[in-house]
C-alpha atoms as one frame of an Amber mdcrd trajectory, in Angstrom:
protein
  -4.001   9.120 -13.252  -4.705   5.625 -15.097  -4.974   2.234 -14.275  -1.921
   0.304 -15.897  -2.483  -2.877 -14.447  -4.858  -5.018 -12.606  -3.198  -8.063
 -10.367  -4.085 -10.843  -8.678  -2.378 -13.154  -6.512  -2.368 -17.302  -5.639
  -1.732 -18.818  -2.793   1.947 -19.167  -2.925   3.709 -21.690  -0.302   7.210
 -20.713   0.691   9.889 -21.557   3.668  10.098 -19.019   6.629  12.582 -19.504
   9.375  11.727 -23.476   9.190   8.271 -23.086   8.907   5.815 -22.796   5.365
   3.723 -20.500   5.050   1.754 -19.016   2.252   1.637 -15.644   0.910  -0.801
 -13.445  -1.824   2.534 -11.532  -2.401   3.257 -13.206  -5.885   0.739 -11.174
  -7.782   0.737 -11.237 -11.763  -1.619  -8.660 -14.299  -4.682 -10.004 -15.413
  -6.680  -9.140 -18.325 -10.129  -8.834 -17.368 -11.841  -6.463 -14.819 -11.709
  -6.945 -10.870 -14.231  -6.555  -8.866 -12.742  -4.275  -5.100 -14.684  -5.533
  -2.382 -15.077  -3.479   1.163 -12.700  -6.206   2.622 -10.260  -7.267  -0.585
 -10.748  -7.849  -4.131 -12.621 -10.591  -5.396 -10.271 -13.514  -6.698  -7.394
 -12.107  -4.513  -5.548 -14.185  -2.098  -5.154 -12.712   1.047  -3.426 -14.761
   3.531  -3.182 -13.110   6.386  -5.982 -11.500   7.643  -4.361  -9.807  10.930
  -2.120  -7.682   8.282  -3.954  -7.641   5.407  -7.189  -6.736   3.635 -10.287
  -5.928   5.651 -12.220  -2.374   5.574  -9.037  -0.253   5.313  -6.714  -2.596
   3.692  -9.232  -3.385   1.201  -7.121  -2.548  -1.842  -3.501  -1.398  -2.472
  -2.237   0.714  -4.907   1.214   1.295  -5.896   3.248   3.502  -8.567   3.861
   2.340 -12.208   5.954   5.981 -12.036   8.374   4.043  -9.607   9.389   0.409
 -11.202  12.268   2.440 -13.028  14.042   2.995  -9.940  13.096  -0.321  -8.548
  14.536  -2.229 -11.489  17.894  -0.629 -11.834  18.211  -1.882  -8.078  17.494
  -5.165  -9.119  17.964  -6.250 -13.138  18.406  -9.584 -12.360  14.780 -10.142
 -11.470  11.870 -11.008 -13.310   9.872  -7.824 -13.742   6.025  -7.490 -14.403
   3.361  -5.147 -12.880   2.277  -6.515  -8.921   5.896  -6.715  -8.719   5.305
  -5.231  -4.788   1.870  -6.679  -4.116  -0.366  -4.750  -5.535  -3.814  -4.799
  -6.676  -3.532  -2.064  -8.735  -0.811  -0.618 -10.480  -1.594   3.268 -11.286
   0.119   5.356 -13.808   1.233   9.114 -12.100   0.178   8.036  -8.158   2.206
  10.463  -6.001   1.747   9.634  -2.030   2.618  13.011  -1.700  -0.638  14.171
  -3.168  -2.232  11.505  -1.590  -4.313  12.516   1.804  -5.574  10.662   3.501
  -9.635  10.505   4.006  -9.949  11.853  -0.193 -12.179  10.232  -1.936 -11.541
   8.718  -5.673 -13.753   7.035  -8.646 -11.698   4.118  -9.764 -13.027   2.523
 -12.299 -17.034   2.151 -11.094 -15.485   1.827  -7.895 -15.627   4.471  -4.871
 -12.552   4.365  -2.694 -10.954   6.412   0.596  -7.111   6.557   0.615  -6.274
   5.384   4.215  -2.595   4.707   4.562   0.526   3.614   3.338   2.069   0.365
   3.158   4.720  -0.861   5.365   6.543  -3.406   4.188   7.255  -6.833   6.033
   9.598  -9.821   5.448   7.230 -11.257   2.393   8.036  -8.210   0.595  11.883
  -9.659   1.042  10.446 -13.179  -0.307   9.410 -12.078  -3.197  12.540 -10.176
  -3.906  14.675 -12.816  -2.900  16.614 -10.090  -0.210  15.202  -9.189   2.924
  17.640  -5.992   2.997  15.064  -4.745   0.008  12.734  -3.833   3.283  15.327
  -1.157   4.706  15.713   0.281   0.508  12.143   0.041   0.256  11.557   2.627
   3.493  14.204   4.813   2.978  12.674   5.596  -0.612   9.696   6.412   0.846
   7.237   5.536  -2.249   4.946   2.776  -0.448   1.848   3.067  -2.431  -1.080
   3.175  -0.711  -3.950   1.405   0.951  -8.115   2.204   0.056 -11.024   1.698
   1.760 -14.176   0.341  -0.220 -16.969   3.097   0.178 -18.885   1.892  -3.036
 -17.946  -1.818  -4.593 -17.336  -1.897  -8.353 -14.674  -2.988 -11.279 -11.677
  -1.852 -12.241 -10.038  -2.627 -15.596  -6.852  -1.322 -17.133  -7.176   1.816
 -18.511  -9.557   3.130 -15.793  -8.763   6.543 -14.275  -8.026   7.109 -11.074
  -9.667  10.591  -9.993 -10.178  13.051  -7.352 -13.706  13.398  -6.559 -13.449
  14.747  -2.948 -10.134  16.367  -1.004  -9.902  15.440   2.801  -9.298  18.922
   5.063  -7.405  18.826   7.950  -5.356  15.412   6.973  -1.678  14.008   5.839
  -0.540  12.737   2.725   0.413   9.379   2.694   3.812  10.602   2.255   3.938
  12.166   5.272   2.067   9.491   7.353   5.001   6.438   6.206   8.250   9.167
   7.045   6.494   9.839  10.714   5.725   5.945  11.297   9.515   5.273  10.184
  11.298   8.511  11.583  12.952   8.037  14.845  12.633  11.349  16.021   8.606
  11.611  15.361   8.186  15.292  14.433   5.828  16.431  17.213   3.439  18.677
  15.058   2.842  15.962  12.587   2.170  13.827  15.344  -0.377  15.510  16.989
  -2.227  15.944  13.224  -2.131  12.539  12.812  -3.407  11.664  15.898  -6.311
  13.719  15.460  -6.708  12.950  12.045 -10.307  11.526  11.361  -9.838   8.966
   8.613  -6.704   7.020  10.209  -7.716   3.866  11.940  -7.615   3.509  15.340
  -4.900   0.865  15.315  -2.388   3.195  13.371  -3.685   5.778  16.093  -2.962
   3.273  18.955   0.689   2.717  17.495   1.676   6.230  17.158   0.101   7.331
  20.771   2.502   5.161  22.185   5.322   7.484  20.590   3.563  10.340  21.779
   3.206   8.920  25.294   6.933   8.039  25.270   7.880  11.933  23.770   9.518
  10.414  20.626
């Protein structure tokens, strides 16, 4: 897997329900190397820090592999890599190889896949359609969040490779379809839930499925 594109997003003001607010969203490629932090990436806005960034929100990845799809849903846009919000744009990423807890060199970088993205209502911003949430679930390609074990750059053309597989974990894949599926497959559940490399606040919002027998 290679690094396509690097991006990096301002601090861009837009109206929500009659309030402004600002978002890190509107992310465009840059040129030179970035530098992934253990909370977010240098240079990066991140503009809420309830949702976003911190240990494992650090840095988010997402698919060049699946922009075709994404474009023939929406040709009248404006297309460029960070097109979803990403950091990092990575040639061949497939969440369902993905575990979470494995360990990758990105560019001098060490990082920890943690889990997926779920999208929220800036993700309809900055596609100008809020019903792109709903499209952007059921296709089930979210990309994925890292952890920071080792701070370094990144610069296109990087690889992106396996140094150490998690045991006893869930791809990404399989973490977003059990957060999203009504009926929460029990099994998968109960792995996640004991799953060492989740944080405890994904932990805390599926127990409460598991409490309720979903």
């Amino acid at each position: 897997m290679k690094v396509i594109s690097n991006n990096i997003g301002q601090p861009t003001p837009f109206t929500w329900k009659g309030r402004t607010e600002k978002t890190g969203i509107f992310k465009s490629p840059v040129s030179h190397p970035i530098l992934l932090g253990r909370e977010d990436v240098q240079g990066d806005t991140v503009s809420d820090r309830k949702h976003h960034g911190g240990e494992f929100k650090a840095c988010y990845l997402f698919s060049s592999d699946h922009y075709a799809y994404w474009q023939e849903q929406y040709p009248h846009l404006s297309w460029s890599w960070g097109m979803f919000g990403e950091n990092i744009t990575v040639e061949g990423l497939d969440e369902s190889d993905l575990l979470a807890g494995s360990i990758y060199l990105l560019g001098s970088a060490l990082v920890q896949i943690t889990i997926p993205r779920e999208p929220c209502y800036k993700l309809g911003v900055r596609f100008g359609d809020q019903k792109v949430i709903e499209e952007f679930i059921a296709h089930g390609k979210p990309g994925t969040y890292v952890r920071v074990i080792r701070p370094g750059e990144v610069i296109r053309g990087d690889l992106f490779q396996l140094e150490e597989k998690a045991e006893d974990s869930l791809s990404i894949a399989d973490l977003f379809s059990l957060i999203y599926s009504k009926k929460k497959d029990p099994d998968i559940l109960n792995r996640a839930l004991n799953c060492p490399f989740l944080p405890q606040g994904t932990k805390d919002k599926l127990g409460r499925y598991h409490k309720k027998g979903a």
